[in-house]
mmCIF file of C-alpha atoms in Angstrom:
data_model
loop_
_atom_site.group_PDB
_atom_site.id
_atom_site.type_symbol
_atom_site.label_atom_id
_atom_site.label_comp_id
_atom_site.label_asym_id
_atom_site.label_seq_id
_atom_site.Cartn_x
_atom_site.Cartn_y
_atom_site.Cartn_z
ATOM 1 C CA UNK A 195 0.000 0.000 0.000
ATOM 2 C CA UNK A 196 1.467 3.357 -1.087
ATOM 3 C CA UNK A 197 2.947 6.024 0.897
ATOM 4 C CA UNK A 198 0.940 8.658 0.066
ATOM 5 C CA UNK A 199 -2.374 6.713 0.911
ATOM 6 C CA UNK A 200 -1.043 5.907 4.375
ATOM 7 C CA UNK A 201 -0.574 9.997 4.512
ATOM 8 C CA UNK A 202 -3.994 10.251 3.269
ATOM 9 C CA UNK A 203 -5.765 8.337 6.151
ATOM 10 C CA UNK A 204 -3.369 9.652 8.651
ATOM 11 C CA UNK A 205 -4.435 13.208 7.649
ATOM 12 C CA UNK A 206 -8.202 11.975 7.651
ATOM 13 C CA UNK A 207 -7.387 10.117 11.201
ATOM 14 C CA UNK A 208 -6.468 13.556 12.401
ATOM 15 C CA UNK A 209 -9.608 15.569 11.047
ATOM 16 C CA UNK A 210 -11.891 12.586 12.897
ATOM 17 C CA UNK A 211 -10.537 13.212 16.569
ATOM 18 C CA UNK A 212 -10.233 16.591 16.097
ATOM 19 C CA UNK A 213 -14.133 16.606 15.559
ATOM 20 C CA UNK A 214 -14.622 13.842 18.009
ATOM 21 C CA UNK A 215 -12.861 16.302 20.661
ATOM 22 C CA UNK A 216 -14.946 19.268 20.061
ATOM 23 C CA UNK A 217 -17.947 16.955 20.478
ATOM 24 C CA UNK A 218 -16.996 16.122 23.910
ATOM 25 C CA UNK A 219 -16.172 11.893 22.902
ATOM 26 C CA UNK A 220 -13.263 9.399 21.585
ATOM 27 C CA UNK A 221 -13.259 8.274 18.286
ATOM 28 C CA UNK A 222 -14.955 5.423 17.071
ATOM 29 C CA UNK A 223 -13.931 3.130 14.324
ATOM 30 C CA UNK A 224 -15.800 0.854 12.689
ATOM 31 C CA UNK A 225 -13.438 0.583 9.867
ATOM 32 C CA UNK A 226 -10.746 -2.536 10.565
ATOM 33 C CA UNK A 227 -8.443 -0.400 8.274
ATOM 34 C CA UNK A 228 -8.399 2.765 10.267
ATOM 35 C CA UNK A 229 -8.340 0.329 12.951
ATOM 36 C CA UNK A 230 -4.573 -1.291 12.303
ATOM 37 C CA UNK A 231 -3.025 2.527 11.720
ATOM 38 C CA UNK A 232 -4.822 3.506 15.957
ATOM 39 C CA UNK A 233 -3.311 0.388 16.907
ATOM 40 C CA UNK A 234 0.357 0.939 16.084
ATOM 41 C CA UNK A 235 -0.294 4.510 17.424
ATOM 42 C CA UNK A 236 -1.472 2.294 20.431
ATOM 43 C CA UNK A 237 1.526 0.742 20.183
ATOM 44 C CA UNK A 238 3.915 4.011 20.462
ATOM 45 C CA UNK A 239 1.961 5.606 22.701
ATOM 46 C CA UNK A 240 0.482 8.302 21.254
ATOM 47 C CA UNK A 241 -2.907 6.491 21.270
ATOM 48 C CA UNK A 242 -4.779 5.271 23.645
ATOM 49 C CA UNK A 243 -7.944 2.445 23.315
ATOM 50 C CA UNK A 244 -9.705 2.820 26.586
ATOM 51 C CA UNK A 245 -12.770 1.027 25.050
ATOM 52 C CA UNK A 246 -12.991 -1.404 21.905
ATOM 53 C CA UNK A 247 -13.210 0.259 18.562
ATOM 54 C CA UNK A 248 -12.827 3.656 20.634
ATOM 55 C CA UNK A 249 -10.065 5.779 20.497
ATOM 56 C CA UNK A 250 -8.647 9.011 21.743
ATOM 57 C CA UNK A 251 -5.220 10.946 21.515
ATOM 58 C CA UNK A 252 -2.896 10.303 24.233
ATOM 59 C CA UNK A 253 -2.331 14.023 25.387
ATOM 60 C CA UNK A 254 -5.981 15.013 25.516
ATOM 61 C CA UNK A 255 -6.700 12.143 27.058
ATOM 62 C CA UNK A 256 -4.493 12.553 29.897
ATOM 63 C CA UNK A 257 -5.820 16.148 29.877
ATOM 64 C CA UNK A 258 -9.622 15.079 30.983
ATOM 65 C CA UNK A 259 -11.048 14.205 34.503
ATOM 66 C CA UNK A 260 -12.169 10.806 35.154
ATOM 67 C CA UNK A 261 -15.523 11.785 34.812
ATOM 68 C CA UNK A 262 -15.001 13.449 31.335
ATOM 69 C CA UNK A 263 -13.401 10.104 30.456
ATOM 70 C CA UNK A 264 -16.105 7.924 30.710
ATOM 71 C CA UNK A 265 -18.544 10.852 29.236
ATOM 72 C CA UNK A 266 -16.439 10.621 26.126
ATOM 73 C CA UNK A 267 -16.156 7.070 26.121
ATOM 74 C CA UNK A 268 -19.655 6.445 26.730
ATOM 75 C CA UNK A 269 -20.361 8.791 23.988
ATOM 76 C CA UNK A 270 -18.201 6.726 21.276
ATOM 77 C CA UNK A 271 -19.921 3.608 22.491
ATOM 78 C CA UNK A 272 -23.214 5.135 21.732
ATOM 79 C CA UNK A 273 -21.937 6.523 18.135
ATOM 80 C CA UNK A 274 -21.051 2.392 17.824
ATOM 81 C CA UNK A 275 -24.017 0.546 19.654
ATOM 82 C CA UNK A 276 -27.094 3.083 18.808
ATOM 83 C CA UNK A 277 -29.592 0.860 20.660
ATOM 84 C CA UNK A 278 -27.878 0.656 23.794
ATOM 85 C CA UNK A 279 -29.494 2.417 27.343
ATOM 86 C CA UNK A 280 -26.946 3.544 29.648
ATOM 87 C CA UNK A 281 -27.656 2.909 33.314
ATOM 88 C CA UNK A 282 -26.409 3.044 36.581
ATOM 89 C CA UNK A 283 -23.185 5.298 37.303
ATOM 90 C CA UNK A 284 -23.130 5.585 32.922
ATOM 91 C CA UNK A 285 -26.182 6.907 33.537
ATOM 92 C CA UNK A 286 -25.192 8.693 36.781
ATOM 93 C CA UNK A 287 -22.554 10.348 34.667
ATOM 94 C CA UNK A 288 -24.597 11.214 31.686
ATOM 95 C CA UNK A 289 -27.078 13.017 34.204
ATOM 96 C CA UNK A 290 -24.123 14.827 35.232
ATOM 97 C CA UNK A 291 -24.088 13.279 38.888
ATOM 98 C CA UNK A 292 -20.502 12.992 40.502
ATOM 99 C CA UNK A 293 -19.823 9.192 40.258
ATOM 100 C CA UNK A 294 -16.344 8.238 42.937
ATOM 101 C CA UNK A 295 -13.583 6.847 40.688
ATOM 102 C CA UNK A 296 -15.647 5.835 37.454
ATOM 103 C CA UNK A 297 -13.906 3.633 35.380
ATOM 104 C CA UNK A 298 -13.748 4.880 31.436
ATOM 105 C CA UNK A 299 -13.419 1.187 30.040
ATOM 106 C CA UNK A 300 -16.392 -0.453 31.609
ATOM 107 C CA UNK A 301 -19.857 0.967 30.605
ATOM 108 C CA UNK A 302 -23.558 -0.342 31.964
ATOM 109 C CA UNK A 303 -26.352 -1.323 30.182
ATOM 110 C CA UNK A 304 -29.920 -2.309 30.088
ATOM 111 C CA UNK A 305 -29.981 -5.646 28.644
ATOM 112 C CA UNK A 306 -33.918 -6.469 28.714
ATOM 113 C CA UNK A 307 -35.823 -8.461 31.068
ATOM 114 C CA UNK A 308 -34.942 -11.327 29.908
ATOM 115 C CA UNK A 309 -31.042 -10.706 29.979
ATOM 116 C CA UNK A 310 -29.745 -11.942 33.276
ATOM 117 C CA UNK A 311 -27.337 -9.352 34.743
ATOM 118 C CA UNK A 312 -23.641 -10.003 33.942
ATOM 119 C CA UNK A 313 -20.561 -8.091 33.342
ATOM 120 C CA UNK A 314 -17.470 -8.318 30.998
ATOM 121 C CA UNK A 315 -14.306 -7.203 30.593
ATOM 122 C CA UNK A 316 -15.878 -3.685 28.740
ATOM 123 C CA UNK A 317 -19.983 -4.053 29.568
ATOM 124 C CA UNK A 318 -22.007 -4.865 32.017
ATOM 125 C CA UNK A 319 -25.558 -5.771 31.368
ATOM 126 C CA UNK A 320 -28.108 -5.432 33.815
ATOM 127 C CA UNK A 321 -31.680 -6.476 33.604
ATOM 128 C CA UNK A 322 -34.549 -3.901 32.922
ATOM 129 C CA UNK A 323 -36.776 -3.298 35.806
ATOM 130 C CA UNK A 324 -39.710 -2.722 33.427
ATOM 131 C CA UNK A 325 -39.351 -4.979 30.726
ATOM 132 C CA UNK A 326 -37.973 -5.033 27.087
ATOM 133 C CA UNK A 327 -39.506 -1.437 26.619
ATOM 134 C CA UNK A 328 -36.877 0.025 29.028
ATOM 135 C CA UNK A 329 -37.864 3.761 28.957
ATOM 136 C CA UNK A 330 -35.007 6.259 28.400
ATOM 137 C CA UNK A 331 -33.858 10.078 28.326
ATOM 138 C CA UNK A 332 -31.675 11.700 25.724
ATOM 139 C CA UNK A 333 -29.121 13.334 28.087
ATOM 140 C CA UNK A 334 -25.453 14.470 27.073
ATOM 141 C CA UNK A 335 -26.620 13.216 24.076
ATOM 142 C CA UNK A 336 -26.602 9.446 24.628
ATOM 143 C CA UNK A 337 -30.016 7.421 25.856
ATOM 144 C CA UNK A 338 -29.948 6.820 29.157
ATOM 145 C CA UNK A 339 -32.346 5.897 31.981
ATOM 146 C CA UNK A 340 -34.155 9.071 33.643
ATOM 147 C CA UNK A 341 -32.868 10.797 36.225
ATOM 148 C CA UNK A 342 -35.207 9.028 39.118
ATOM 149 C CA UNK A 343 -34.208 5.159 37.860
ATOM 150 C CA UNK A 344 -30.329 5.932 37.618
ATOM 151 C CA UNK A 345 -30.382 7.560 41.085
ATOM 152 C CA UNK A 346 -32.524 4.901 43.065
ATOM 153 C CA UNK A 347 -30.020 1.914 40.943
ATOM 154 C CA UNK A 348 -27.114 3.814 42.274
ATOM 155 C CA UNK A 349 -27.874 4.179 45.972
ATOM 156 C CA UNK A 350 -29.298 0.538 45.514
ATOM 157 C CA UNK A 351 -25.495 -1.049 44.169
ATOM 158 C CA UNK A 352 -23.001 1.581 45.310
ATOM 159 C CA UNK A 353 -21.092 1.143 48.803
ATOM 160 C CA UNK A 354 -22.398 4.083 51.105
ATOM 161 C CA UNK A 355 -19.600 6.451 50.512
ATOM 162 C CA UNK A 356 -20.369 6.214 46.400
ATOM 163 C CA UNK A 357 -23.670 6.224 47.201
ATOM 164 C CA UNK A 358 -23.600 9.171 49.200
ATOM 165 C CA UNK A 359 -21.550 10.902 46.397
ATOM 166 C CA UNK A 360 -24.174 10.585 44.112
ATOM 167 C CA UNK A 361 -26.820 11.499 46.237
ATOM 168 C CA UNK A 362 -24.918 14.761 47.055
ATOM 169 C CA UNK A 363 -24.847 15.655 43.620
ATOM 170 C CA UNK A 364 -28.492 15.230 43.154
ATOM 171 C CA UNK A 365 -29.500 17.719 45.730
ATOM 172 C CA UNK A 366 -26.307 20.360 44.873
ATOM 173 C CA UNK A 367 -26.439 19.766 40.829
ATOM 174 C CA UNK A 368 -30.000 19.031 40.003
ATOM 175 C CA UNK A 369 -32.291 20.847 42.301
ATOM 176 C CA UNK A 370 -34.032 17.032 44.226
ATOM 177 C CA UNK A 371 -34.703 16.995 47.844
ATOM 178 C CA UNK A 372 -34.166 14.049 50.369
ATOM 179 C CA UNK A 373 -38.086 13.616 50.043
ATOM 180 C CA UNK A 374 -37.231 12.849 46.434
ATOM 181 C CA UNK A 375 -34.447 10.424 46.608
ATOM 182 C CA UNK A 376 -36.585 8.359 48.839
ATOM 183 C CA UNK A 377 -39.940 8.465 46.617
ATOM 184 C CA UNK A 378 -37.377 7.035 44.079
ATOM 185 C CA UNK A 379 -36.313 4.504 45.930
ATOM 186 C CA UNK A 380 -40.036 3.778 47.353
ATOM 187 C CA UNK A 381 -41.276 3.386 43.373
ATOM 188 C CA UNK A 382 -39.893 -0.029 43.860
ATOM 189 C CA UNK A 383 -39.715 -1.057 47.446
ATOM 190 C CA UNK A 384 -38.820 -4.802 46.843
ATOM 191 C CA UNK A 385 -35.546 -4.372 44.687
ATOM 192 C CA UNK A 386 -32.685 -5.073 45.908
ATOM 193 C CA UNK A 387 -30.690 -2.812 47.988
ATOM 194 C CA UNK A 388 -33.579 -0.618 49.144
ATOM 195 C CA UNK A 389 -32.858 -0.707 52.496
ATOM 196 C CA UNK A 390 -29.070 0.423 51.890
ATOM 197 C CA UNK A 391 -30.025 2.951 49.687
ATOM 198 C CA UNK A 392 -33.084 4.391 51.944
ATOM 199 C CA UNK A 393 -29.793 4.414 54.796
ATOM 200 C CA UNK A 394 -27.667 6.346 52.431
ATOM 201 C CA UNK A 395 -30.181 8.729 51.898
ATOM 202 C CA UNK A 396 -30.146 9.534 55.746
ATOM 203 C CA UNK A 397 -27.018 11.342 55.901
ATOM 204 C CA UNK A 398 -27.563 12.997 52.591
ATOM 205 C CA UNK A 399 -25.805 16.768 52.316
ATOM 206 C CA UNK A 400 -26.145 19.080 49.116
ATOM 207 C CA UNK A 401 -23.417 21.263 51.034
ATOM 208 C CA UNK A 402 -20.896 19.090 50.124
ATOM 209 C CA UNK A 403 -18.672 20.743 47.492
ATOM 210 C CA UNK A 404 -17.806 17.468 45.832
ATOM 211 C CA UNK A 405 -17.828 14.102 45.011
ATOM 212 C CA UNK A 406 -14.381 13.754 47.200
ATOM 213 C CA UNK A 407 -15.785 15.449 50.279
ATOM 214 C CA UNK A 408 -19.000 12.855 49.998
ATOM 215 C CA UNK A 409 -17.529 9.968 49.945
ATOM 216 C CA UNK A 410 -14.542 10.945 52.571
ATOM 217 C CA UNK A 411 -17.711 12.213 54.856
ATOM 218 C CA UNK A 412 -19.325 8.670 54.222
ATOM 219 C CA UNK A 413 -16.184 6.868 55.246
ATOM 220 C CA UNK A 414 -16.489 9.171 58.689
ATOM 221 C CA UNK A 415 -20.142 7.937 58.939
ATOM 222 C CA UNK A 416 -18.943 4.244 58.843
ATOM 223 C CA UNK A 417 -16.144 4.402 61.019
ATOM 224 C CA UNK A 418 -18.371 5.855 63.943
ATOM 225 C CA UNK A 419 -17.735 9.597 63.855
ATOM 226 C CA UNK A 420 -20.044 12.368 64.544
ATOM 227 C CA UNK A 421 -21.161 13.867 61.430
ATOM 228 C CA UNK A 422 -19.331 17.562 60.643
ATOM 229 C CA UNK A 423 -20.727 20.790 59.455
ATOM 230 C CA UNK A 424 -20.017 21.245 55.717
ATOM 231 C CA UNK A 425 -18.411 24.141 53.690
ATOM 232 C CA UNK A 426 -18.520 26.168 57.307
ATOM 233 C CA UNK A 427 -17.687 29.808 56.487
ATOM 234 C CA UNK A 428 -14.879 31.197 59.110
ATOM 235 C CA UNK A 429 -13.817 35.190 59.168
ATOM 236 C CA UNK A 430 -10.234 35.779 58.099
ATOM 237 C CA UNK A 431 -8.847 37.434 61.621
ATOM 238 C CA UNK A 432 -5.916 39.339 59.734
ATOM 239 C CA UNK A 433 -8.978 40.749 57.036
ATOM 240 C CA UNK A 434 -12.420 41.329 59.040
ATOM 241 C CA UNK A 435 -15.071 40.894 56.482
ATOM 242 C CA UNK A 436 -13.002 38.419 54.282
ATOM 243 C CA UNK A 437 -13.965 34.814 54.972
ATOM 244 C CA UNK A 438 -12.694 30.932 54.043
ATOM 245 C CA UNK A 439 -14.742 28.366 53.283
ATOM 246 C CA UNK A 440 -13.880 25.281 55.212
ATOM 247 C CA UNK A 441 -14.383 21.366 53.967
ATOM 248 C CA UNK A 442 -15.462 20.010 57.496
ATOM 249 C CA UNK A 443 -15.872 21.784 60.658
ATOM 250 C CA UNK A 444 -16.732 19.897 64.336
ATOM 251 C CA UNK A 445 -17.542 22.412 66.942
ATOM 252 C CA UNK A 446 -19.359 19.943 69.573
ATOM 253 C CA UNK A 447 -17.784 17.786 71.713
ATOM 254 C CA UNK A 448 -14.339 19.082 71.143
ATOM 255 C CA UNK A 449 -12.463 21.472 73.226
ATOM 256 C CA UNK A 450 -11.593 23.672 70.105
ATOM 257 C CA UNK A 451 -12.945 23.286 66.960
ATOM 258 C CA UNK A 452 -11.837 21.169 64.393
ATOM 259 C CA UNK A 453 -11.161 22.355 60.602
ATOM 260 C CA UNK A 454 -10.958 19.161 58.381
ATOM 261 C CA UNK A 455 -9.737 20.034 54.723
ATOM 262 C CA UNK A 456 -9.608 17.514 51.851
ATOM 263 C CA UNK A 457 -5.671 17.308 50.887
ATOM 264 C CA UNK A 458 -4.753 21.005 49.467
ATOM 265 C CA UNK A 459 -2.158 19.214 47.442
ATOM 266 C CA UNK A 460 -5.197 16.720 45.473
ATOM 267 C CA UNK A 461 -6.715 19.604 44.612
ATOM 268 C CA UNK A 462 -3.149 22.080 43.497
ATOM 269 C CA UNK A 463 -1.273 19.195 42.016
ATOM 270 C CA UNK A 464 0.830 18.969 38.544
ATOM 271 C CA UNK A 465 -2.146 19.293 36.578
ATOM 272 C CA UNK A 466 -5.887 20.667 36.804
ATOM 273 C CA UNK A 467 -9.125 18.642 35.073
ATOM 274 C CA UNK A 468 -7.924 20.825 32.062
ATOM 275 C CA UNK A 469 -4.248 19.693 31.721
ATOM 276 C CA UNK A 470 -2.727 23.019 33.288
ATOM 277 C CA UNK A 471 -0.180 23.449 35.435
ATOM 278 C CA UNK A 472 -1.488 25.289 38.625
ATOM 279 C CA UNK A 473 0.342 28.432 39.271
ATOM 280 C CA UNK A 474 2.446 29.606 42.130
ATOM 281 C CA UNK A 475 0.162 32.063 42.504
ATOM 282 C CA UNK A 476 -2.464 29.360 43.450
ATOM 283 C CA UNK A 477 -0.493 27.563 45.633
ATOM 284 C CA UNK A 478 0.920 30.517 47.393
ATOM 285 C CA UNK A 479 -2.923 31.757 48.057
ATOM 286 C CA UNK A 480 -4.035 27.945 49.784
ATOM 287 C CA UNK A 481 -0.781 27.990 51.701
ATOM 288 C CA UNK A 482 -1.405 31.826 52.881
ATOM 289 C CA UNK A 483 -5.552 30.543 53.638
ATOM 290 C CA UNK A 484 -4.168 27.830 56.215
ATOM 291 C CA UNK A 485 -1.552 30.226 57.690
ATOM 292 C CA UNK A 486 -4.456 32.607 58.596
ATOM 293 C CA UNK A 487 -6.623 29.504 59.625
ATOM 294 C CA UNK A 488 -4.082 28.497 62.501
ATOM 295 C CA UNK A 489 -4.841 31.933 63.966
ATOM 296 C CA UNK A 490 -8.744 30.552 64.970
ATOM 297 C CA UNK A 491 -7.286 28.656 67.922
ATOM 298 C CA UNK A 492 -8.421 25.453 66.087
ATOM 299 C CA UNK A 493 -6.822 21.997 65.122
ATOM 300 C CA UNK A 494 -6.088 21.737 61.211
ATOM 301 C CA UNK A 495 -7.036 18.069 60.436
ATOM 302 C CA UNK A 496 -5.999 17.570 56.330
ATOM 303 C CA UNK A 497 -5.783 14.570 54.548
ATOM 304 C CA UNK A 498 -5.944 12.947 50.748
ATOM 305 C CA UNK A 499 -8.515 11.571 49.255
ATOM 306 C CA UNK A 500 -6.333 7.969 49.373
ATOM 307 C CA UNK A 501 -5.477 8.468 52.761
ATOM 308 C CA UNK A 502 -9.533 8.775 53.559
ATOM 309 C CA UNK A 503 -9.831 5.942 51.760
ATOM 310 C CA UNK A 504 -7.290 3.643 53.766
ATOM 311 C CA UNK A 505 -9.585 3.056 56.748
ATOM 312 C CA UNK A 506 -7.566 2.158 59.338
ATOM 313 C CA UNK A 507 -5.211 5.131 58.737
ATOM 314 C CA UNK A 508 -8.241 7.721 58.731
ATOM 315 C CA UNK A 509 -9.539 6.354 61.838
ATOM 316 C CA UNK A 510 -6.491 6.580 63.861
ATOM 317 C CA UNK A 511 -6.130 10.388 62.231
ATOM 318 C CA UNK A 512 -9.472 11.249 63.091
ATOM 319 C CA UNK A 513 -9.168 9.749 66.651
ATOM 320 C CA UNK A 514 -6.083 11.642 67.135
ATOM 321 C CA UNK A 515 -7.139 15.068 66.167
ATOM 322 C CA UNK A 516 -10.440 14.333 68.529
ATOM 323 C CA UNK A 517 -12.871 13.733 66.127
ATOM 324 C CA UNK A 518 -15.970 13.217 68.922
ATOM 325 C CA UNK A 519 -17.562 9.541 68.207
ATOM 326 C CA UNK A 520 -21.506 8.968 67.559
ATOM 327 C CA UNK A 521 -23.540 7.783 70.812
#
């Protein structure tokens, strides 16, 4: 094959994820010949196949958030699979709910009701809860359950934490109230995982900034500790009328308060959800906010979002800042 047609389909390669990019998904390829030139790229790493048939550049892919990951990938599998019905935390991210940690090559499915639920190495299928008719919304433009289903399936399958994360996002991002998460939940009493998800919806917060803060603040929940106030304003003392915003704040119980904050250095690391280095300027400003916080004669808890997750590490942290137990 000539040299100038392998030019040809490069050149047409790169016209096809430029337009995938602006659409917000990866490539898909249906042709096997556009196919074998992505997977040599694959092979030099300058392309990366995070679903099958479904491509994206390496750079902008390293570029995106998790979430924008799977919303691109779930996109392309749409473009490829037309029929399909996202649900559950495909769903959760099409809605725009904050899913913890989504992984970009596995996407969920409605498979029918008489598809047993099973999962592969790239799909899982899950069985339709109203038969073969499985209604659907058209949301980030990809047909997906509504809003109600994919939130009740969540808090049914999640672990609390994830749960809760989603949950969260429903009252912040879309406007629902506790009262609603638990008429969605009620619509089908008898499926499995009600009763978890009717407990996750107990210590549901639309205060909480993000999906991070949720799930660290479930993780507190399981381990025993008393529940904190959220996104607590506190006055700047060198600047009176200035004020902080604060991730977690315990006041009762405690000799002097407590200021939890989600690791400074998650949030101001190498890159942003955009691929940009943070400036100094941005790191001197957070390092500046907790200098002025250690003048409110309270004890600066921080931690990472991995070290929240490793339990037995949290719980001795939290225990030895003072972090009051639940009776």
């Amino acid at each position: 094959m000539s040299r100038g047609y392998w030019r040809s389909v490069q050149d047409e390669v790169e016209e096809a994820f430029a337009a995938a990019e602006s659409r917000g998904m990866c490539l898909c390829v249906k042709s096997d010949r556009t196919r074998q030139l992505l997977e040599r790229r694959a092979l030099a790493g300058t392309v990366t196949e995070p679903f099958p048939r479904v491509y994206a550049r390496a750079d902008y892919w390293r570029s995106l958030s998790p979430s924008a990951r799977s919303l691109h990938v779930i996109r392309a599998a749409a473009a490829l699979h037309p029929a399909w019905v996202f649900c559950g935390t495909s769903a959760a991210i099409a809605h725009g709910l904050q899913v913890s940690e989504p992984d970009p090559s596995v996407v969920h499915i409605v498979g029918g009701a008489s598809c047993s639920a099973s999962r592969g190495k790239h799909v899982a299928r899950h069985r339709s809860s109203t038969g073969d008719g499985e209604k659907f919304e058209v949301v980030a433009g990809v047909k997906a359950t509504p809003l109600d289903r994919t939130t009740a399936d969540c808090l049914r399958t999640l672990p609390m934490p994830a749960g809760l994360a989603v949950a969260d996002s429903a009252l912040r991002d879309c406007g629902l109230t506790r009262e609603d998460l638990v008429g969605f939940v009620r619509a089908q009493p008898h499926a499995r995982g009600s009763r978890q998800a009717l407990q996750t919806i107990a210590w549901v917060d639309g205060r909480s900034e993000n999906g991070g803060e949720s799930v660290a603040r479930g993780i507190m929940i399981e381990l025993g500790f008393c529940v904190p106030e959220l996104q607590v304003l506190v006055e700047d003392p060198t600047h009176p009328g200035c004020e902080f915003r604060v991730d977690y704040v315990w006041e009762t119980g405690v000799a002097r308060p407590i200021f939890g904050e989600l690791d400074g250095a998650a949030k101001y690391a190498d890159r942003g959800s955009a691929g940009e280095k943070v400036s100094g300027r941005v790191l001197l400003a957070e390092r500046r906010r907790e200098s002025r916080l250690t003048l409110c004669n309270a004890s600066i808890m921080r931690f990472s979002f991995e070290e929240a997750k490793n339990r037995p590490f949290f719980k001795a942290l939290l225990e030895r800042y003072g972090v009051p137990r639940r009776e």
